[in-house]
mmCIF file of C-alpha atoms in Angstrom:
data_model
loop_
_atom_site.group_PDB
_atom_site.id
_atom_site.type_symbol
_atom_site.label_atom_id
_atom_site.label_comp_id
_atom_site.label_asym_id
_atom_site.label_seq_id
_atom_site.Cartn_x
_atom_site.Cartn_y
_atom_site.Cartn_z
ATOM 1 C CA MET A 1 35.214 -39.046 -10.161
ATOM 2 C CA ASN A 2 32.491 -36.981 -8.407
ATOM 3 C CA ALA A 3 30.471 -35.204 -10.533
ATOM 4 C CA PRO A 4 30.381 -31.022 -10.499
ATOM 5 C CA ALA A 5 29.356 -29.528 -7.650
ATOM 6 C CA THR A 6 26.216 -27.195 -8.219
ATOM 7 C CA PHE A 7 25.234 -23.969 -7.246
ATOM 8 C CA PRO A 8 21.420 -21.826 -7.952
ATOM 9 C CA SER A 9 22.041 -18.975 -10.203
ATOM 10 C CA THR A 10 22.371 -16.031 -8.423
ATOM 11 C CA GLU A 11 21.678 -13.696 -11.492
ATOM 12 C CA VAL A 12 19.630 -10.832 -10.806
ATOM 13 C CA ARG A 13 17.091 -10.946 -14.142
ATOM 14 C CA PRO A 14 17.212 -7.259 -15.223
ATOM 15 C CA VAL A 15 13.744 -4.606 -14.330
ATOM 16 C CA ARG A 16 12.313 -4.096 -17.974
ATOM 17 C CA LEU A 17 10.519 -0.393 -18.443
ATOM 18 C CA LEU A 18 8.203 1.038 -20.707
ATOM 19 C CA ILE A 19 8.307 4.494 -20.908
ATOM 20 C CA VAL A 20 5.129 6.789 -21.582
ATOM 21 C CA ASP A 21 5.323 10.038 -22.292
ATOM 22 C CA ASP A 22 4.183 12.645 -24.700
ATOM 23 C CA SER A 23 7.315 14.662 -24.615
ATOM 24 C CA GLN A 24 10.584 13.424 -27.214
ATOM 25 C CA VAL A 25 13.255 15.409 -24.661
ATOM 26 C CA VAL A 26 11.807 14.241 -21.814
ATOM 27 C CA ARG A 27 11.579 10.275 -23.065
ATOM 28 C CA SER A 28 14.912 10.707 -23.862
ATOM 29 C CA ILE A 29 16.026 12.097 -21.039
ATOM 30 C CA PHE A 30 14.567 9.433 -19.110
ATOM 31 C CA GLU A 31 16.100 6.721 -21.014
ATOM 32 C CA ARG A 32 19.414 7.925 -20.715
ATOM 33 C CA ILE A 33 18.957 7.858 -16.266
ATOM 34 C CA LEU A 34 17.741 4.584 -16.665
ATOM 35 C CA MET A 35 20.034 3.229 -18.752
ATOM 36 C CA ARG A 36 22.771 4.453 -16.604
ATOM 37 C CA GLN A 37 21.972 1.541 -14.186
ATOM 38 C CA ALA A 38 23.276 -2.669 -15.601
ATOM 39 C CA ASN A 39 20.454 -4.258 -14.269
ATOM 40 C CA PHE A 40 17.659 -2.006 -15.883
ATOM 41 C CA ILE A 41 16.542 -2.499 -19.282
ATOM 42 C CA VAL A 42 14.383 -0.002 -21.778
ATOM 43 C CA SER A 43 12.102 -2.297 -23.302
ATOM 44 C CA GLY A 44 10.061 0.808 -25.580
ATOM 45 C CA THR A 45 9.113 4.053 -24.933
ATOM 46 C CA CYS A 46 5.639 5.177 -25.819
ATOM 47 C CA SER A 47 4.329 8.968 -26.904
ATOM 48 C CA SER A 48 0.684 8.006 -26.178
ATOM 49 C CA VAL A 49 -1.691 6.276 -24.528
ATOM 50 C CA ASP A 50 -2.897 3.995 -27.338
ATOM 51 C CA GLU A 51 0.778 3.802 -27.996
ATOM 52 C CA ALA A 52 1.436 2.341 -24.946
ATOM 53 C CA LEU A 53 -1.256 0.018 -24.755
ATOM 54 C CA ARG A 54 -0.386 -1.626 -28.440
ATOM 55 C CA PHE A 55 2.767 -2.001 -27.058
ATOM 56 C CA LEU A 56 1.541 -4.164 -23.941
ATOM 57 C CA GLY A 57 -0.152 -6.034 -26.275
ATOM 58 C CA ARG A 58 2.682 -7.909 -27.852
ATOM 59 C CA GLU A 59 5.235 -6.913 -24.780
ATOM 60 C CA THR A 60 6.114 -7.869 -21.069
ATOM 61 C CA VAL A 61 7.837 -5.283 -19.015
ATOM 62 C CA ASP A 62 7.635 -4.910 -14.937
ATOM 63 C CA ILE A 63 7.208 -1.066 -14.374
ATOM 64 C CA VAL A 64 5.959 1.536 -16.506
ATOM 65 C CA LEU A 65 6.329 4.868 -16.359
ATOM 66 C CA LEU A 66 3.353 6.826 -17.244
ATOM 67 C CA ASP A 67 2.595 11.003 -17.870
ATOM 68 C CA ILE A 68 -1.068 12.218 -17.032
ATOM 69 C CA GLU A 69 -1.021 14.836 -19.328
ATOM 70 C CA MET A 70 -0.924 13.823 -22.833
ATOM 71 C CA PRO A 71 -2.823 14.531 -26.376
ATOM 72 C CA GLY A 72 -6.067 12.740 -26.534
ATOM 73 C CA ARG A 73 -6.614 9.854 -23.957
ATOM 74 C CA SER A 74 -4.797 10.904 -20.234
ATOM 75 C CA GLY A 75 -2.592 8.827 -18.652
ATOM 76 C CA LEU A 76 -4.846 8.946 -15.419
ATOM 77 C CA ASP A 77 -7.883 8.132 -17.551
ATOM 78 C CA ALA A 78 -6.708 5.160 -19.109
ATOM 79 C CA LEU A 79 -4.828 3.635 -16.126
ATOM 80 C CA PRO A 80 -6.872 1.347 -15.366
ATOM 81 C CA GLU A 81 -7.002 0.065 -18.483
ATOM 82 C CA ILE A 82 -3.124 0.050 -18.707
ATOM 83 C CA LEU A 83 -2.886 -1.760 -15.439
ATOM 84 C CA GLN A 84 -5.429 -4.794 -16.642
ATOM 85 C CA ARG A 85 -2.807 -4.078 -20.343
ATOM 86 C CA ALA A 86 0.226 -4.894 -18.530
ATOM 87 C CA ASP A 87 -0.496 -7.975 -16.304
ATOM 88 C CA GLY A 88 1.047 -7.648 -12.919
ATOM 89 C CA ALA A 89 3.568 -5.124 -13.642
ATOM 90 C CA ALA A 90 3.479 -1.909 -11.107
ATOM 91 C CA VAL A 91 2.839 1.809 -13.008
ATOM 92 C CA ILE A 92 4.464 4.922 -11.202
ATOM 93 C CA VAL A 93 3.179 7.832 -12.128
ATOM 94 C CA VAL A 94 5.704 10.498 -13.391
ATOM 95 C CA SER A 95 3.928 13.919 -13.999
ATOM 96 C CA SER A 96 4.430 17.764 -12.820
ATOM 97 C CA THR A 97 1.041 17.587 -12.306
ATOM 98 C CA VAL A 98 1.117 15.329 -9.333
ATOM 99 C CA GLU A 99 2.909 17.612 -7.450
ATOM 100 C CA GLN A 100 1.217 20.672 -8.794
ATOM 101 C CA ASN A 101 -2.189 19.019 -6.882
ATOM 102 C CA SER A 102 -2.269 16.232 -4.726
ATOM 103 C CA ALA A 103 -6.141 15.362 -5.319
ATOM 104 C CA ARG A 104 -4.335 14.113 -9.120
ATOM 105 C CA MET A 105 -1.527 12.089 -7.526
ATOM 106 C CA ILE A 106 -4.110 10.491 -4.754
ATOM 107 C CA GLU A 107 -6.793 9.900 -7.110
ATOM 108 C CA ALA A 108 -3.943 7.983 -9.199
ATOM 109 C CA VAL A 109 -2.852 6.120 -6.581
ATOM 110 C CA SER A 110 -6.513 5.220 -6.070
ATOM 111 C CA LEU A 111 -6.719 3.819 -9.626
ATOM 112 C CA GLY A 112 -3.849 1.690 -9.181
ATOM 113 C CA ALA A 113 -0.670 3.757 -9.644
ATOM 114 C CA CYS A 114 2.052 1.842 -7.207
ATOM 115 C CA ASP A 115 3.469 5.733 -6.043
ATOM 116 C CA THR A 116 4.603 8.769 -7.810
ATOM 117 C CA LEU A 117 7.092 11.158 -8.432
ATOM 118 C CA ALA A 118 6.706 14.861 -9.387
ATOM 119 C CA LYS A 119 8.533 15.354 -13.139
ATOM 120 C CA PRO A 120 10.686 18.711 -12.575
ATOM 121 C CA GLY A 121 10.876 21.392 -15.614
ATOM 122 C CA GLY A 122 13.464 21.789 -18.339
ATOM 123 C CA ALA A 123 17.021 20.841 -16.400
ATOM 124 C CA GLY A 124 15.991 20.211 -13.602
ATOM 125 C CA VAL A 125 14.663 16.833 -15.023
ATOM 126 C CA GLY A 126 18.149 14.208 -13.778
ATOM 127 C CA GLY A 127 20.069 15.289 -10.340
ATOM 128 C CA HIS A 128 18.288 14.078 -7.292
ATOM 129 C CA PHE A 129 14.239 13.930 -9.737
ATOM 130 C CA ALA A 130 16.566 11.314 -11.718
ATOM 131 C CA GLU A 131 18.212 9.197 -7.850
ATOM 132 C CA ASN A 132 14.544 9.446 -6.482
ATOM 133 C CA LEU A 133 13.791 7.615 -9.290
ATOM 134 C CA VAL A 134 16.363 4.894 -9.825
ATOM 135 C CA ALA A 135 15.365 4.808 -6.573
ATOM 136 C CA LYS A 136 11.696 3.698 -6.537
ATOM 137 C CA ILE A 137 11.642 1.594 -9.562
ATOM 138 C CA GLU A 138 14.691 -0.774 -7.166
ATOM 139 C CA SER A 139 12.845 -0.999 -4.191
ATOM 140 C CA ILE A 140 8.635 -1.112 -5.953
ATOM 141 C CA ALA A 141 11.181 -4.118 -8.135
ATOM 142 C CA ALA A 142 13.224 -5.458 -4.621
ATOM 143 C CA GLN A 143 10.199 -5.514 -3.160
ATOM 144 C CA ARG A 144 8.353 -7.197 -5.865
ATOM 145 C CA ALA A 145 11.421 -9.505 -6.688
ATOM 146 C CA SER A 146 10.852 -10.658 -2.769
ATOM 147 C CA GLY A 147 7.167 -11.589 -2.971
ATOM 148 C CA LEU A 148 7.527 -14.096 -5.265
ATOM 149 C CA ALA A 149 7.053 -17.184 -3.725
ATOM 150 C CA PRO A 150 3.583 -17.939 -3.265
ATOM 151 C CA SER A 151 1.064 -16.708 -0.774
ATOM 152 C CA PRO A 152 0.743 -18.820 2.135
ATOM 153 C CA THR A 153 -3.118 -19.281 1.360
ATOM 154 C CA ARG A 154 -5.550 -17.634 -0.296
ATOM 155 C CA HIS A 155 -8.880 -15.798 -0.212
ATOM 156 C CA GLY A 156 -10.517 -17.144 2.873
ATOM 157 C CA ASP A 157 -8.532 -20.768 3.115
ATOM 158 C CA GLU A 158 -6.999 -21.425 6.326
ATOM 159 C CA PRO A 159 -4.573 -19.109 7.867
ATOM 160 C CA CYS A 160 -0.288 -19.309 8.085
ATOM 161 C CA SER A 161 -0.687 -18.533 11.769
ATOM 162 C CA PRO A 162 -0.366 -22.646 14.160
ATOM 163 C CA ASP A 163 -2.397 -21.894 17.366
ATOM 164 C CA ARG A 164 -5.834 -19.915 16.169
ATOM 165 C CA GLY A 165 -7.978 -21.034 13.177
ATOM 166 C CA ALA A 166 -9.383 -19.212 10.244
ATOM 167 C CA ARG A 167 -12.913 -19.897 11.952
ATOM 168 C CA ALA A 168 -12.533 -19.156 15.514
ATOM 169 C CA PRO A 169 -14.723 -16.453 16.976
ATOM 170 C CA ILE A 170 -13.445 -13.310 17.984
ATOM 171 C CA PRO A 171 -14.499 -10.575 19.923
ATOM 172 C CA ARG A 172 -16.681 -7.893 18.625
ATOM 173 C CA PRO A 173 -14.461 -5.117 17.896
ATOM 174 C CA GLY A 174 -13.654 -1.972 19.686
ATOM 175 C CA CYS A 175 -10.925 -1.007 17.538
ATOM 176 C CA ILE A 176 -10.216 -1.074 13.851
ATOM 177 C CA ALA A 177 -6.437 -0.266 13.110
ATOM 178 C CA ILE A 178 -5.513 -0.152 9.272
ATOM 179 C CA GLY A 179 -2.084 -0.028 7.736
ATOM 180 C CA ALA A 180 -1.164 0.300 4.235
ATOM 181 C CA SER A 181 1.761 1.662 1.961
ATOM 182 C CA THR A 182 2.449 1.118 -1.633
ATOM 183 C CA GLY A 183 -1.066 0.186 -3.778
ATOM 184 C CA GLY A 184 -2.634 0.263 0.010
ATOM 185 C CA ILE A 185 -5.732 3.247 -0.755
ATOM 186 C CA VAL A 186 -7.378 0.956 -3.205
ATOM 187 C CA GLY A 187 -8.098 -1.474 -0.609
ATOM 188 C CA ILE A 188 -8.469 0.906 2.266
ATOM 189 C CA GLN A 189 -11.196 1.737 -0.065
ATOM 190 C CA GLN A 190 -12.204 -1.550 -0.595
ATOM 191 C CA PHE A 191 -12.110 -2.541 2.818
ATOM 192 C CA LEU A 192 -14.116 0.433 4.139
ATOM 193 C CA SER A 193 -17.137 0.101 1.518
ATOM 194 C CA ALA A 194 -17.717 -3.528 2.150
ATOM 195 C CA LEU A 195 -17.640 -3.347 5.516
ATOM 196 C CA PRO A 196 -20.711 -4.084 7.107
ATOM 197 C CA ALA A 197 -23.072 -0.975 8.676
ATOM 198 C CA THR A 198 -22.987 -2.912 12.256
ATOM 199 C CA ILE A 199 -19.303 -2.962 12.760
ATOM 200 C CA ASP A 200 -19.493 0.779 13.964
ATOM 201 C CA CYS A 201 -16.110 1.189 16.067
ATOM 202 C CA PRO A 202 -13.674 3.485 15.425
ATOM 203 C CA ILE A 203 -11.256 3.000 12.492
ATOM 204 C CA LEU A 204 -8.053 4.336 13.084
ATOM 205 C CA ILE A 205 -5.877 4.415 9.372
ATOM 206 C CA THR A 206 -2.292 5.033 8.865
ATOM 207 C CA GLN A 207 -0.960 5.117 5.406
ATOM 208 C CA HIS A 208 2.225 6.114 4.432
ATOM 209 C CA LEU A 209 1.680 9.646 2.718
ATOM 210 C CA PRO A 210 3.509 12.720 2.588
ATOM 211 C CA ARG A 211 1.480 15.194 4.809
ATOM 212 C CA THR A 212 0.251 17.680 2.060
ATOM 213 C CA PHE A 213 -1.415 14.945 1.098
ATOM 214 C CA ILE A 214 -2.939 13.540 3.192
ATOM 215 C CA PRO A 215 -5.889 16.406 4.190
ATOM 216 C CA TYR A 216 -7.035 15.506 0.246
ATOM 217 C CA PHE A 217 -6.885 11.602 0.995
ATOM 218 C CA ALA A 218 -9.624 12.542 3.600
ATOM 219 C CA GLY A 219 -11.369 14.632 1.803
ATOM 220 C CA GLN A 220 -11.587 11.485 -0.887
ATOM 221 C CA LEU A 221 -12.982 8.625 1.714
ATOM 222 C CA ALA A 222 -15.280 10.957 2.664
ATOM 223 C CA GLY A 223 -16.988 11.451 -0.294
ATOM 224 C CA ARG A 224 -16.669 7.615 -0.784
ATOM 225 C CA VAL A 225 -17.989 6.205 2.638
ATOM 226 C CA SER A 226 -20.727 7.017 5.017
ATOM 227 C CA ARG A 227 -18.819 7.487 8.613
ATOM 228 C CA ASN A 228 -16.883 10.577 9.317
ATOM 229 C CA VAL A 229 -14.057 11.049 8.154
ATOM 230 C CA GLN A 230 -10.517 13.095 10.272
ATOM 231 C CA VAL A 231 -7.363 13.982 10.374
ATOM 232 C CA CYS A 232 -6.726 12.996 13.510
ATOM 233 C CA THR A 233 -5.020 15.510 16.124
ATOM 234 C CA PRO A 234 -4.335 15.083 20.032
ATOM 235 C CA GLY A 235 -5.977 14.529 22.586
ATOM 236 C CA THR A 236 -9.529 14.297 19.744
ATOM 237 C CA SER A 237 -11.852 11.154 21.590
ATOM 238 C CA LEU A 238 -12.545 8.698 19.935
ATOM 239 C CA VAL A 239 -16.639 7.313 18.882
ATOM 240 C CA LYS A 240 -18.138 5.534 16.665
ATOM 241 C CA ASN A 241 -18.777 5.660 13.307
ATOM 242 C CA HIS A 242 -15.590 7.711 12.415
ATOM 243 C CA ILE A 243 -12.143 7.559 10.611
ATOM 244 C CA TYR A 244 -9.307 8.831 11.863
ATOM 245 C CA LEU A 245 -6.284 9.436 9.628
ATOM 246 C CA ALA A 246 -3.228 9.804 11.021
ATOM 247 C CA PRO A 247 -1.091 13.145 10.007
ATOM 248 C CA GLY A 248 1.417 13.034 7.128
ATOM 249 C CA ASP A 249 4.419 14.299 10.402
ATOM 250 C CA GLY A 250 3.239 12.308 13.451
ATOM 251 C CA HIS A 251 2.364 8.710 14.439
ATOM 252 C CA LEU A 252 -0.943 8.216 15.366
ATOM 253 C CA GLY A 253 -1.339 6.631 18.598
ATOM 254 C CA CYS A 254 -4.311 6.203 20.897
ATOM 255 C CA THR A 255 -5.135 6.158 25.145
ATOM 256 C CA ARG A 256 -7.661 5.665 27.713
ATOM 257 C CA GLN A 257 -8.564 8.467 29.946
ATOM 258 C CA GLY A 258 -11.431 7.322 32.254
ATOM 259 C CA SER A 259 -14.371 5.909 30.404
ATOM 260 C CA ALA A 260 -12.935 7.679 26.757
ATOM 261 C CA VAL A 261 -10.059 6.726 24.007
ATOM 262 C CA VAL A 262 -8.012 9.650 22.850
ATOM 263 C CA ALA A 263 -5.958 9.968 20.596
ATOM 264 C CA THR A 264 -2.285 10.772 21.416
ATOM 265 C CA ARG A 265 0.751 11.377 19.022
ATOM 266 C CA VAL A 266 3.515 9.107 19.605
ATOM 267 C CA GLU A 267 6.874 9.856 19.448
ATOM 268 C CA GLY A 268 9.783 7.937 18.526
ATOM 269 C CA ASP A 269 11.739 5.636 15.645
ATOM 270 C CA PHE A 270 9.600 3.228 14.076
ATOM 271 C CA ALA A 271 9.998 1.114 10.673
ATOM 272 C CA ALA A 272 13.301 2.559 9.159
ATOM 273 C CA HIS A 273 11.661 6.127 9.522
ATOM 274 C CA TYR A 274 7.903 5.604 8.303
ATOM 275 C CA ALA A 275 5.884 8.987 9.452
ATOM 276 C CA PRO A 276 3.582 8.216 10.045
ATOM 277 C CA ALA A 277 4.367 4.681 10.718
ATOM 278 C CA VAL A 278 1.845 1.694 10.950
ATOM 279 C CA ASP A 279 3.500 0.393 14.041
ATOM 280 C CA PRO A 280 3.215 2.507 16.968
ATOM 281 C CA MET A 281 -0.386 2.759 15.558
ATOM 282 C CA LEU A 282 -1.111 -0.928 15.341
ATOM 283 C CA SER A 283 0.628 -1.156 19.409
ATOM 284 C CA ALA A 284 -0.987 1.826 20.690
ATOM 285 C CA ALA A 285 -4.698 0.237 19.370
ATOM 286 C CA ALA A 286 -3.587 -3.183 21.717
ATOM 287 C CA GLN A 287 -2.098 -1.986 24.724
ATOM 288 C CA THR A 288 -5.897 0.394 24.614
ATOM 289 C CA TYR A 289 -8.336 -2.232 23.188
ATOM 290 C CA GLY A 290 -6.679 -5.519 24.368
ATOM 291 C CA GLU A 291 -8.537 -8.673 22.612
ATOM 292 C CA ALA A 292 -11.271 -6.079 21.066
ATOM 293 C CA ALA A 293 -8.342 -4.972 18.370
ATOM 294 C CA VAL A 294 -8.542 -5.820 15.019
ATOM 295 C CA ALA A 295 -5.561 -5.089 13.121
ATOM 296 C CA ILE A 296 -5.214 -5.204 8.984
ATOM 297 C CA VAL A 297 -2.099 -4.740 7.030
ATOM 298 C CA LEU A 298 -2.849 -3.900 3.142
ATOM 299 C CA SER A 299 -0.483 -3.748 0.205
ATOM 300 C CA GLY A 300 3.087 -1.893 0.777
ATOM 301 C CA MET A 301 7.051 -2.308 0.694
ATOM 302 C CA GLY A 302 9.092 -2.732 4.409
ATOM 303 C CA ILE A 303 7.937 -4.058 7.245
ATOM 304 C CA ASP A 304 6.013 -1.488 8.842
ATOM 305 C CA GLY A 305 3.453 -3.133 10.800
ATOM 306 C CA LEU A 306 5.232 -6.278 12.232
ATOM 307 C CA GLU A 307 5.756 -5.407 15.603
ATOM 308 C CA GLY A 308 2.641 -3.937 15.739
ATOM 309 C CA ALA A 309 1.009 -6.919 14.455
ATOM 310 C CA ARG A 310 2.728 -8.946 16.876
ATOM 311 C CA GLU A 311 1.644 -6.715 19.890
ATOM 312 C CA VAL A 312 -1.698 -6.954 18.391
ATOM 313 C CA ARG A 313 -1.134 -10.895 18.786
ATOM 314 C CA ARG A 314 0.536 -11.250 21.893
ATOM 315 C CA ARG A 315 -2.567 -9.247 23.356
ATOM 316 C CA GLY A 316 -5.576 -11.126 22.234
ATOM 317 C CA GLY A 317 -6.526 -9.704 19.247
ATOM 318 C CA THR A 318 -7.115 -10.043 15.645
ATOM 319 C CA VAL A 319 -4.513 -9.661 12.469
ATOM 320 C CA ILE A 320 -6.168 -9.536 9.038
ATOM 321 C CA VAL A 321 -3.617 -8.705 6.161
ATOM 322 C CA GLN A 322 -4.412 -9.228 2.017
ATOM 323 C CA ASP A 323 -2.875 -11.403 0.049
ATOM 324 C CA GLU A 324 -0.097 -11.365 -2.434
ATOM 325 C CA ASP A 325 -2.311 -12.100 -5.641
ATOM 326 C CA SER A 326 -4.407 -8.335 -4.904
ATOM 327 C CA SER A 327 -1.755 -6.871 -3.527
ATOM 328 C CA VAL A 328 0.186 -4.136 -5.299
ATOM 329 C CA VAL A 329 3.360 -5.025 -3.220
ATOM 330 C CA TRP A 330 3.337 -8.090 -0.754
ATOM 331 C CA GLY A 331 5.900 -6.536 1.753
ATOM 332 C CA MET A 332 3.730 -5.043 4.853
ATOM 333 C CA PRO A 333 1.450 -8.169 4.678
ATOM 334 C CA GLY A 334 3.554 -10.536 3.157
ATOM 335 C CA HIS A 335 6.297 -10.878 6.408
ATOM 336 C CA ILE A 336 3.124 -10.420 8.911
ATOM 337 C CA ALA A 337 1.753 -13.664 6.821
ATOM 338 C CA LYS A 338 5.340 -15.119 6.804
ATOM 339 C CA SER A 339 6.029 -14.532 10.749
ATOM 340 C CA GLY A 340 3.076 -16.675 11.363
ATOM 341 C CA LEU A 341 1.096 -13.857 12.746
ATOM 342 C CA ALA A 342 -1.542 -13.789 10.672
ATOM 343 C CA ASP A 343 -5.467 -15.012 11.547
ATOM 344 C CA ALA A 344 -6.620 -14.541 8.330
ATOM 345 C CA ILE A 345 -5.174 -13.383 4.437
ATOM 346 C CA MET A 346 -7.399 -12.334 2.101
ATOM 347 C CA ARG A 347 -8.781 -9.335 -0.362
ATOM 348 C CA PRO A 348 -9.632 -5.957 1.817
ATOM 349 C CA ALA A 349 -13.213 -6.264 0.053
ATOM 350 C CA ASP A 350 -13.847 -9.721 2.034
ATOM 351 C CA MET A 351 -12.398 -8.238 5.248
ATOM 352 C CA GLY A 352 -15.458 -6.856 6.677
ATOM 353 C CA LEU A 353 -17.515 -9.877 6.105
ATOM 354 C CA TYR A 354 -15.188 -12.063 8.502
ATOM 355 C CA ILE A 355 -14.647 -10.099 11.400
ATOM 356 C CA TYR A 356 -18.456 -9.393 10.948
ATOM 357 C CA GLU A 357 -19.376 -13.627 10.567
ATOM 358 C CA ARG A 358 -16.470 -14.201 13.113
ATOM 359 C CA SER A 359 -17.430 -12.021 15.863
ATOM 360 C CA ALA A 360 -20.742 -12.751 15.597
ATOM 361 C CA ALA A 361 -20.023 -16.592 16.047
ATOM 362 C CA ALA A 362 -18.180 -15.325 19.344
#
């Protein structure tokens, strides 16, 4: 008799959640919202940062919902320690302050929060808020689950692209175009901080952020790097030692006008309606700079950047993506790596030296 056929389990592991908020009412409402979902488990609720740290020292969770303003130590102050203690868990900041103060939201994301959500007051905790909260958790959980397979390479190892080695020389960059989403702000800062000053080409950045947050992001970057930072507008000439951020209400592109390169606004639907989107920026950089275009794609959900990276490689440019270990979500860079389009896969802090060494060898 033949042995019975066996099939791999299709059971989905529940998402384990920790709620950290000083309000007992809010904790109870959040718990009710989350427990309505069959695949969510509320592993614990904590009223303070210290209680949360003790909990994370003995329990494992997938996602932490963290308030910012709490008595004693604030959630923002403790965020780096919470991330370290959480051992790979994602943190979503859920606080009224992220709506009232965009700078706090940018700071939270810069410190490692993978997303933020404005917490409404009173009876507003429900309805659309509940839908948005559940959607964010499901999206983060799905992306993290899909990225469980090991990265094709680790820092500085041979890339997965079959036709161009990690040690091959590249042209001196004419433009660096960076795309990022969830968890990407930290990577952007790490890359720019470590980028050698001799790499002085224009830098374009598309970070998935609401339009109102972009000026705060620009201000934060300007305070941390020695290059000029500005939110880009159509017609702006792209010059050396300048960083140009995509505005939150349109796609950033570029084109040649005589001897100059100017910024453009790219019309159209890209990558599941992200605005700004990474794909049009990378494609425009490839079409304008050719083999001198360097595309960098950092942590983020989804596939935005995949088609743009394909265009960069088609025109002879260089594609570098963040490795899985240092990514909050290995969605955008992971899709590019698994498609064989990445010349190198590494930490953001290592990318500047890679570009310098490879272009110096050309």
